[in-house]
PDB file of C-alpha atoms in Angstrom:
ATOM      1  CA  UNK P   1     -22.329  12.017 -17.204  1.00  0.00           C
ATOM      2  CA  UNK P   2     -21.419   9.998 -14.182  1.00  0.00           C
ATOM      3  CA  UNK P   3     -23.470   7.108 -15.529  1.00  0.00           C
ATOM      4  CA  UNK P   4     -22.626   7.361 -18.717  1.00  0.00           C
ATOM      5  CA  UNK P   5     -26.266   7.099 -20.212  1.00  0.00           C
ATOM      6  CA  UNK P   6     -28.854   9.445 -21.461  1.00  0.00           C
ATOM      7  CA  UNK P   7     -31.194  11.180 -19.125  1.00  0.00           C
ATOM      8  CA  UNK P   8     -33.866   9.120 -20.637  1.00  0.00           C
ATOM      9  CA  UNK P   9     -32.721   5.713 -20.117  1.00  0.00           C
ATOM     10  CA  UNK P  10     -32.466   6.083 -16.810  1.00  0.00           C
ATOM     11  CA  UNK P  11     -35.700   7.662 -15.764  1.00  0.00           C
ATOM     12  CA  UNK P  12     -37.311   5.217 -18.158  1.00  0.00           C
ATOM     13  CA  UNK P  13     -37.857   2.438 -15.577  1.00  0.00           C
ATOM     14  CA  UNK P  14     -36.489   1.511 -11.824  1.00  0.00           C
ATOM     15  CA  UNK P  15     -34.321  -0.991 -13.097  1.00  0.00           C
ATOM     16  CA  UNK P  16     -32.450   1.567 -15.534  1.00  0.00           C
ATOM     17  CA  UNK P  17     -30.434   2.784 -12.694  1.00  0.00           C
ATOM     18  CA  UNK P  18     -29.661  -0.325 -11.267  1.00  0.00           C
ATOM     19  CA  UNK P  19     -28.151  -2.180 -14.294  1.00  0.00           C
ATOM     20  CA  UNK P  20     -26.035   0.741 -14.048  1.00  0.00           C
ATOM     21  CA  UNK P  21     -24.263  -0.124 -10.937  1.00  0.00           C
ATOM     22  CA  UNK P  22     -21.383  -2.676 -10.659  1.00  0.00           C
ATOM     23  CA  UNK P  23     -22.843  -6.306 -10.371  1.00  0.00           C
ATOM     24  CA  UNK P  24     -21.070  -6.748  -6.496  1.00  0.00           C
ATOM     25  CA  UNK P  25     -23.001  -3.673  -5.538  1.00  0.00           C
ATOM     26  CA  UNK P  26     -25.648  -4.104  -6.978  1.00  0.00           C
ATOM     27  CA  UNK P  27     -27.842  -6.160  -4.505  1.00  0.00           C
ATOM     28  CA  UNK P  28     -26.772  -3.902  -1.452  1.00  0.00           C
ATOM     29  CA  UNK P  29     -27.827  -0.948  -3.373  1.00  0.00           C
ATOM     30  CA  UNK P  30     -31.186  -2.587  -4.104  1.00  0.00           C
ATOM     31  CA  UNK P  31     -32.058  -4.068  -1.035  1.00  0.00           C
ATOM     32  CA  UNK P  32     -31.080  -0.262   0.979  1.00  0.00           C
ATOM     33  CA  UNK P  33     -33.001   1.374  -1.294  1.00  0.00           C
ATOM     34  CA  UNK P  34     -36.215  -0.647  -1.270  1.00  0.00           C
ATOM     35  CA  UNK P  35     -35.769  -0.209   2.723  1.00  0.00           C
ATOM     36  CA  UNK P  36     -34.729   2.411   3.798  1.00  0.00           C
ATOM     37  CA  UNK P  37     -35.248   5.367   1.022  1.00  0.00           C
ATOM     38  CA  UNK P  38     -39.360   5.294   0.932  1.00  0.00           C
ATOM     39  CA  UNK P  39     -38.615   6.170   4.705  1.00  0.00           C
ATOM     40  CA  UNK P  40     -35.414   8.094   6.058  1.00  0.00           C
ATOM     41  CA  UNK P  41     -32.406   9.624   4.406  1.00  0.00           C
ATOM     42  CA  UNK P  42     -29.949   7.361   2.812  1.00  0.00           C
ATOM     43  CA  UNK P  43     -26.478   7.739   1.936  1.00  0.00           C
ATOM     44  CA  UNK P  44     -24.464   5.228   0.119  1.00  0.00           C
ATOM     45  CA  UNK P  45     -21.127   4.457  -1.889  1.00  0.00           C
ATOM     46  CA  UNK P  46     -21.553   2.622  -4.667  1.00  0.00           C
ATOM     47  CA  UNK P  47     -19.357   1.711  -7.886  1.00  0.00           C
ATOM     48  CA  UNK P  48     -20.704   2.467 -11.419  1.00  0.00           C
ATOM     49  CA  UNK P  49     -19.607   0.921 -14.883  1.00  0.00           C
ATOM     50  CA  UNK P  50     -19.427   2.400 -18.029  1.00  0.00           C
ATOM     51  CA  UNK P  51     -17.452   0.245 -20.989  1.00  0.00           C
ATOM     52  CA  UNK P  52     -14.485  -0.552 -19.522  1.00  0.00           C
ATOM     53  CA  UNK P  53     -14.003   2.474 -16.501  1.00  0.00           C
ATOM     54  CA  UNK P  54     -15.370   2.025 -13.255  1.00  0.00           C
ATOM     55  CA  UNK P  55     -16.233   5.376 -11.383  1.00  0.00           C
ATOM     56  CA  UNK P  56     -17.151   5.574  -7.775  1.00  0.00           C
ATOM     57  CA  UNK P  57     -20.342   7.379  -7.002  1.00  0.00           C
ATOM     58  CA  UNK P  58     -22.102   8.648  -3.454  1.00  0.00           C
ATOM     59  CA  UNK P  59     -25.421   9.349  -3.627  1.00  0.00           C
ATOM     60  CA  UNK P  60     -27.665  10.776  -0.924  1.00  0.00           C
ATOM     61  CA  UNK P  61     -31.610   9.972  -1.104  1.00  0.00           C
ATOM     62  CA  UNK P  62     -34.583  11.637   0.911  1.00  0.00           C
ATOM     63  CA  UNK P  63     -38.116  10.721   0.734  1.00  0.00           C
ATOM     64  CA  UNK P  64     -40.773  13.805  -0.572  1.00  0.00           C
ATOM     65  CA  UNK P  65     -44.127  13.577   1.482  1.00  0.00           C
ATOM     66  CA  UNK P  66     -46.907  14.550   0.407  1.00  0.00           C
ATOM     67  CA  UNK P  67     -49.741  16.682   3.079  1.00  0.00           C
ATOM     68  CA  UNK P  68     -50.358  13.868   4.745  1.00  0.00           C
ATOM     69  CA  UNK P  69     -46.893  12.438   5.733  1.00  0.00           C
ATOM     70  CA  UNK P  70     -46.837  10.132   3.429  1.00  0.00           C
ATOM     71  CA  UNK P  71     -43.774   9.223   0.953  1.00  0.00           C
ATOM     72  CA  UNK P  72     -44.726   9.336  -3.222  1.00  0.00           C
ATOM     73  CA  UNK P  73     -41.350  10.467  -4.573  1.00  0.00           C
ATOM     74  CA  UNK P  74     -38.013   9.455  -3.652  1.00  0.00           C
ATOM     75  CA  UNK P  75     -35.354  12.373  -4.963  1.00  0.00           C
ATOM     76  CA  UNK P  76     -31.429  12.123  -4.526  1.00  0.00           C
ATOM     77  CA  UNK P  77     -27.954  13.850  -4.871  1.00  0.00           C
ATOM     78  CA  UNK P  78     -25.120  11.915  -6.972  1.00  0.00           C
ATOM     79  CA  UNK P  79     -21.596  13.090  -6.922  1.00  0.00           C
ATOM     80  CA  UNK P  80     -18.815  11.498  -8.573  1.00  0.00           C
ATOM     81  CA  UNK P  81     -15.958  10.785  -5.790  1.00  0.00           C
ATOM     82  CA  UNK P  82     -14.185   8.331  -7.451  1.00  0.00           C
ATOM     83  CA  UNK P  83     -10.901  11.166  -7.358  1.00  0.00           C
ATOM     84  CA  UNK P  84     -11.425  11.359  -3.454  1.00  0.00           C
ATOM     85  CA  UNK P  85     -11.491   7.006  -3.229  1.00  0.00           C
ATOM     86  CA  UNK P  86      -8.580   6.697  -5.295  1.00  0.00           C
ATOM     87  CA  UNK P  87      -6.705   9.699  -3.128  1.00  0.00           C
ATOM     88  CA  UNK P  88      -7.701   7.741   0.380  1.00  0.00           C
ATOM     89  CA  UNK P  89      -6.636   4.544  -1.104  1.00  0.00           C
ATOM     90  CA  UNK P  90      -3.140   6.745  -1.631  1.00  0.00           C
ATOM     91  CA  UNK P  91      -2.938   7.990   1.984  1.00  0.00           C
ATOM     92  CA  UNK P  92      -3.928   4.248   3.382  1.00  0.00           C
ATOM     93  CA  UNK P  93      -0.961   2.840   1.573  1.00  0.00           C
ATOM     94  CA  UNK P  94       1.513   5.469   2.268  1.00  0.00           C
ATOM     95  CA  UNK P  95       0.433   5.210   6.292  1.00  0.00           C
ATOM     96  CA  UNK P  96       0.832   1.099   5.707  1.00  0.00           C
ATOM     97  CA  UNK P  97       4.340   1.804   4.781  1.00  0.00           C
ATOM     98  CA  UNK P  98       5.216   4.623   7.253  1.00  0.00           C
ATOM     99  CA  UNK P  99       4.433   1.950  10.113  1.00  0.00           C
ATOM    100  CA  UNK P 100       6.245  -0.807   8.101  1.00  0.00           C
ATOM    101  CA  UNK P 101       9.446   1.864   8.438  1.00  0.00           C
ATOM    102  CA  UNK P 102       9.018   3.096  12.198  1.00  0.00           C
ATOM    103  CA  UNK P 103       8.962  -0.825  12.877  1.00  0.00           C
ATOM    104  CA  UNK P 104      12.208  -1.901  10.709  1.00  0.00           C
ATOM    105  CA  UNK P 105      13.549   1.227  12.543  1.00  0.00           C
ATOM    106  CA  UNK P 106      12.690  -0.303  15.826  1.00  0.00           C
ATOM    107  CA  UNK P 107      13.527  -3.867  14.798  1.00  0.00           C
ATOM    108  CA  UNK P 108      16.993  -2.554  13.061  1.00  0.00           C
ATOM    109  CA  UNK P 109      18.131  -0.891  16.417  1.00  0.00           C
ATOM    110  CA  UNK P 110      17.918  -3.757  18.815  1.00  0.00           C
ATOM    111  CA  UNK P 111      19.022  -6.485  16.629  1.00  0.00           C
ATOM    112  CA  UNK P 112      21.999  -4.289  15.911  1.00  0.00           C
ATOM    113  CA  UNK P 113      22.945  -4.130  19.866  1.00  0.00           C
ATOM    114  CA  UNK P 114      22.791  -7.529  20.036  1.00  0.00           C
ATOM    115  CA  UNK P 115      25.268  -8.395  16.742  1.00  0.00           C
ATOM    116  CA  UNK P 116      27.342  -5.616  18.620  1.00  0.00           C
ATOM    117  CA  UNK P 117      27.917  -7.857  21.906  1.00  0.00           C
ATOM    118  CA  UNK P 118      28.046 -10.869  18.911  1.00  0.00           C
ATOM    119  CA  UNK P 119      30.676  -9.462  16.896  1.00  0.00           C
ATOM    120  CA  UNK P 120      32.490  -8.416  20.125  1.00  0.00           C
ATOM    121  CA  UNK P 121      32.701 -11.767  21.936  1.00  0.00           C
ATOM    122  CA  UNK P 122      33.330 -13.137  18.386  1.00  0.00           C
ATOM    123  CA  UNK P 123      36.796 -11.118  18.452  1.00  0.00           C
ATOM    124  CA  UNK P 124      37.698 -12.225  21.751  1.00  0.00           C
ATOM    125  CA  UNK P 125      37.007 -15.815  21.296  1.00  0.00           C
ATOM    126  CA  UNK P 126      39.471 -15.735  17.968  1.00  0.00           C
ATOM    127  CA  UNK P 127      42.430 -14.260  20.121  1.00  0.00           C
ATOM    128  CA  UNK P 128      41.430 -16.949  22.307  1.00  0.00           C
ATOM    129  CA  UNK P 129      41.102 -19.795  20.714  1.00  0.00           C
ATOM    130  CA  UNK P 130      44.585 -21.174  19.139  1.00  0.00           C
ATOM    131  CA  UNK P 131      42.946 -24.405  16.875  1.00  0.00           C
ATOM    132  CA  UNK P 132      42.718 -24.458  13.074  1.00  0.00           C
ATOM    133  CA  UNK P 133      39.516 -25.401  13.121  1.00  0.00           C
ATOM    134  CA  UNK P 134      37.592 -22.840  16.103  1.00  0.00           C
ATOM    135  CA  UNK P 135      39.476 -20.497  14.394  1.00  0.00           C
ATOM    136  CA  UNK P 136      37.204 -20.820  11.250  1.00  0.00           C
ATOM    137  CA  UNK P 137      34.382 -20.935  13.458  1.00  0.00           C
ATOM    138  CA  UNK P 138      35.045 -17.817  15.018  1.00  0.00           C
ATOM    139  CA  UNK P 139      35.182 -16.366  10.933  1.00  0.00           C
ATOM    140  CA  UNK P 140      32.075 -17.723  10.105  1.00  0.00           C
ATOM    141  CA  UNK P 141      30.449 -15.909  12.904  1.00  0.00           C
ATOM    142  CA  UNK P 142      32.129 -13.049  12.098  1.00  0.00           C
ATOM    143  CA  UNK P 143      31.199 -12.637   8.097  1.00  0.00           C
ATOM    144  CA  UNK P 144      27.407 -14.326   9.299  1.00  0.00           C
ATOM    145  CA  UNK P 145      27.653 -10.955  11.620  1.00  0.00           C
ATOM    146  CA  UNK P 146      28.982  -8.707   8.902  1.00  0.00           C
ATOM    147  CA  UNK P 147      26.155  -9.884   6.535  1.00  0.00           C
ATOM    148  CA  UNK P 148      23.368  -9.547   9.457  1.00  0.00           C
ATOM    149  CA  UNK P 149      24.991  -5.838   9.807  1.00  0.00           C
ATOM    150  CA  UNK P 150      24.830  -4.802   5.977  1.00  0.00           C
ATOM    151  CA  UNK P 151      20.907  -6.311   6.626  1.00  0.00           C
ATOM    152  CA  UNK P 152      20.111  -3.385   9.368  1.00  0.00           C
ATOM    153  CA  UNK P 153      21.929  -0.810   7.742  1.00  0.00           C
ATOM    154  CA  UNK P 154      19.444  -1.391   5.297  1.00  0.00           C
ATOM    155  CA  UNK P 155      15.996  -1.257   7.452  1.00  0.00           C
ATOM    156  CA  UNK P 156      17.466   1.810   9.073  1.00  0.00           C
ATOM    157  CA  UNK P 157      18.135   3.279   5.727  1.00  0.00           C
ATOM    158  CA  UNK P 158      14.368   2.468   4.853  1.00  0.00           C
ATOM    159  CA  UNK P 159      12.914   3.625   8.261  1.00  0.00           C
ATOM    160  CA  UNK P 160      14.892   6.874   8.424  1.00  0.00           C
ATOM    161  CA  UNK P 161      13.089  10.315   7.840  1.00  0.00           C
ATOM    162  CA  UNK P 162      13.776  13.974   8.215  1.00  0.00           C
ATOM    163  CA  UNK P 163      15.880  15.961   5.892  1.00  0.00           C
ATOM    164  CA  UNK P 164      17.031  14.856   2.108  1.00  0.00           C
ATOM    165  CA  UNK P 165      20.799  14.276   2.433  1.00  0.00           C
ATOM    166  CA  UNK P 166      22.251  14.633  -1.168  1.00  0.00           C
ATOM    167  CA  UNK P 167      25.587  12.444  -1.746  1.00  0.00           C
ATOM    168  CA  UNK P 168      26.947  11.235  -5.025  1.00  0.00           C
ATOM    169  CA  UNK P 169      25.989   7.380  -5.102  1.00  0.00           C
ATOM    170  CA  UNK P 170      26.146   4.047  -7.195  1.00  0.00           C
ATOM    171  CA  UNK P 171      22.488   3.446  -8.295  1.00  0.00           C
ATOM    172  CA  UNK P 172      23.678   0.044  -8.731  1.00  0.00           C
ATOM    173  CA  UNK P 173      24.895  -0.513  -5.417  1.00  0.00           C
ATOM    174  CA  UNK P 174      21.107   1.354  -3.835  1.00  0.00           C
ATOM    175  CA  UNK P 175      19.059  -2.086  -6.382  1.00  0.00           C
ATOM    176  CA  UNK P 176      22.175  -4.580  -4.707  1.00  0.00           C
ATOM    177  CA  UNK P 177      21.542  -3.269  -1.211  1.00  0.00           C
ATOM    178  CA  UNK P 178      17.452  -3.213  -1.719  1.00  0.00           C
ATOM    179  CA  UNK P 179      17.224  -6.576  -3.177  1.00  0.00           C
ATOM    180  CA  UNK P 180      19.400  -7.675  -0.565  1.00  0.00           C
ATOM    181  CA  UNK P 181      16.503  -6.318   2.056  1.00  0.00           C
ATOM    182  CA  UNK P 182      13.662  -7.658  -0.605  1.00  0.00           C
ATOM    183  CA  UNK P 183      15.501 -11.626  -0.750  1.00  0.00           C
ATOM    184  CA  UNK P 184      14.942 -11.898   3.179  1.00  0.00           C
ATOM    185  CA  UNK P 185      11.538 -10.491   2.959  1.00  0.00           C
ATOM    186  CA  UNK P 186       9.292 -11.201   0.154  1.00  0.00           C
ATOM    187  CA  UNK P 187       7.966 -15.130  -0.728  1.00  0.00           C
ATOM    188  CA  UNK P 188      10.611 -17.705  -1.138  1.00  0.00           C
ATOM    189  CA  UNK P 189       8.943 -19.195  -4.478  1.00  0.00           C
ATOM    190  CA  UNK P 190       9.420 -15.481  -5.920  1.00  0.00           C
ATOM    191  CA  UNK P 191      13.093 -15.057  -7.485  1.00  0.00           C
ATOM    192  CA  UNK P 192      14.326 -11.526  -7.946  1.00  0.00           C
ATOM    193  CA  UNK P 193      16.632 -11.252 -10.922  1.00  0.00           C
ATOM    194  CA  UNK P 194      18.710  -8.170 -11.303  1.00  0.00           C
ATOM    195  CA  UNK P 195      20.296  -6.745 -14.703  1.00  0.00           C
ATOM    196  CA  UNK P 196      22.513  -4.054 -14.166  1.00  0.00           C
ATOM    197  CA  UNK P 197      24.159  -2.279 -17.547  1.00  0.00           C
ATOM    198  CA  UNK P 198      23.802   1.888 -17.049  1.00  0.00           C
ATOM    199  CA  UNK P 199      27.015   3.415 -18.003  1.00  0.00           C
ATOM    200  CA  UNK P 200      26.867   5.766 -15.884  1.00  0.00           C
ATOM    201  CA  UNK P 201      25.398   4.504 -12.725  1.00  0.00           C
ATOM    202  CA  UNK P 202      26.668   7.635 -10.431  1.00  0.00           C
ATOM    203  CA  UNK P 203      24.147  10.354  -9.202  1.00  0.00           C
ATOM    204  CA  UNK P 204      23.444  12.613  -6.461  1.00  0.00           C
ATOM    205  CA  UNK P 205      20.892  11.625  -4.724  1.00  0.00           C
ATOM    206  CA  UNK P 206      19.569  10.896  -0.788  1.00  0.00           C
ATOM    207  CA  UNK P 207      19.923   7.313  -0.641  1.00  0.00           C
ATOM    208  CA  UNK P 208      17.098   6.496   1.531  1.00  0.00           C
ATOM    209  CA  UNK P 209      14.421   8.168  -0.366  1.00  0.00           C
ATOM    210  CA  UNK P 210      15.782   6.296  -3.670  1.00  0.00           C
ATOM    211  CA  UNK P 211      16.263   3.082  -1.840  1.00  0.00           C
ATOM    212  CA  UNK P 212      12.450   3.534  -1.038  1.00  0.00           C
ATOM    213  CA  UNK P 213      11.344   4.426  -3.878  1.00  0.00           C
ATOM    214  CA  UNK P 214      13.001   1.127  -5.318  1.00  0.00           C
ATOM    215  CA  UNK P 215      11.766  -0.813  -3.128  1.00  0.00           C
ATOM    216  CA  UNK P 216       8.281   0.376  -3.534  1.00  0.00           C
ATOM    217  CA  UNK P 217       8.918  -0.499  -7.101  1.00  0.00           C
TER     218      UNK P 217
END
């Protein structure tokens, strides 16, 4: 069954078993075998194709001696674990984007103390400043500021964990706000066009978790 041949055809010849395997496997399986089996225990991982579906397989071999020590049988163990690969491959990608979070969170805090003593000298300098001209300065850094603020209140709203806090929100406004965060962080050659037409674009919802899962999207 994990093979997906008869008994028959692969106990007809060495090779049976081995055209069985996924070509970029193939060799490694070969050249372990030949090795090490006739010798030691082996364990390997190994892909297997069948049609179109590709199943993961790991297979522990032991040589059988015979009274005087030496090898004339290799027997083995297959299991299918191509459930368990796919489930690791899971985890790995949800830790990936647990650090990515706990850094935005770190990154998101200390750029946001320093657009604090921005946006604070910024207000100073316009009751300062008396000239046409500084004075629209002074409002450029001010919306630049505002923008760079919207931008954190994002990564914190990506890094943040602990309890679901349901609130009525705009879905609209969560895909504005996350491709917002996406434009300043994916490749420049890769455009992001949005289309928004619900109806009804209200819900209640936590807004982090569905900004996430968006984003993951």
């Amino acid at each position: 069954r994990i093979y997906g041949r008869a008994l028959s055809s692969l106990s007809s010849a060495a090779e049976a078993r081995l055209s069985a395997i996924h070509p970029e496997d193939r060799e490694r399986v070969r050249s372990a075998f030949e090795r090490e089996a006739p010798r030691r225990p082996l364990g390997q991982s190994f892909r297997v194709v069948e049609g179109v579906r590709t199943r993961w397989v790991e297979e522990r071999t032991f040589p059988v001696l015979d009274a005087y020590g030496n090898p004339y049988r290799v027997a083995g163990l297959g299991s299918d674990v191509t459930r368990r690969r796919e489930l690791e491959q899971t985890l790995q990608q949800t830790q990936k984007l647990e650090a990515i979070g706990q850094l935005a969170g770190g990154v998101a805090h200390d750029f946001n103390n320093m657009l604090t003593a921005i946006m604070g000298a910024t207000d100073e300098l316009a009751q300062m400043v008396q000239d046409p001209e500084q004075q629209a300065l002074c409002g450029l850094i001010s919306s630049a500021s505002d923008r760079a603020s919207e931008l954190t209140r994002g990564l914190l709203s990506f890094s943040r964990k602990g309890k679901l806090h349901a609130a009525p929100l705009d879905l609209h406004e969560v895909i504005r706000d996350t491709v917002r965060l996406l434009e300043r962080s994916i490749d420049r050659r890769v455009r992001v066009f949005v289309e928004l037409a619900a109806p009804t674009a209200v819900v209640v919802g936590d807004p982090a978790q569905l900004q996430n899962a968006v984003l993951n999207l």
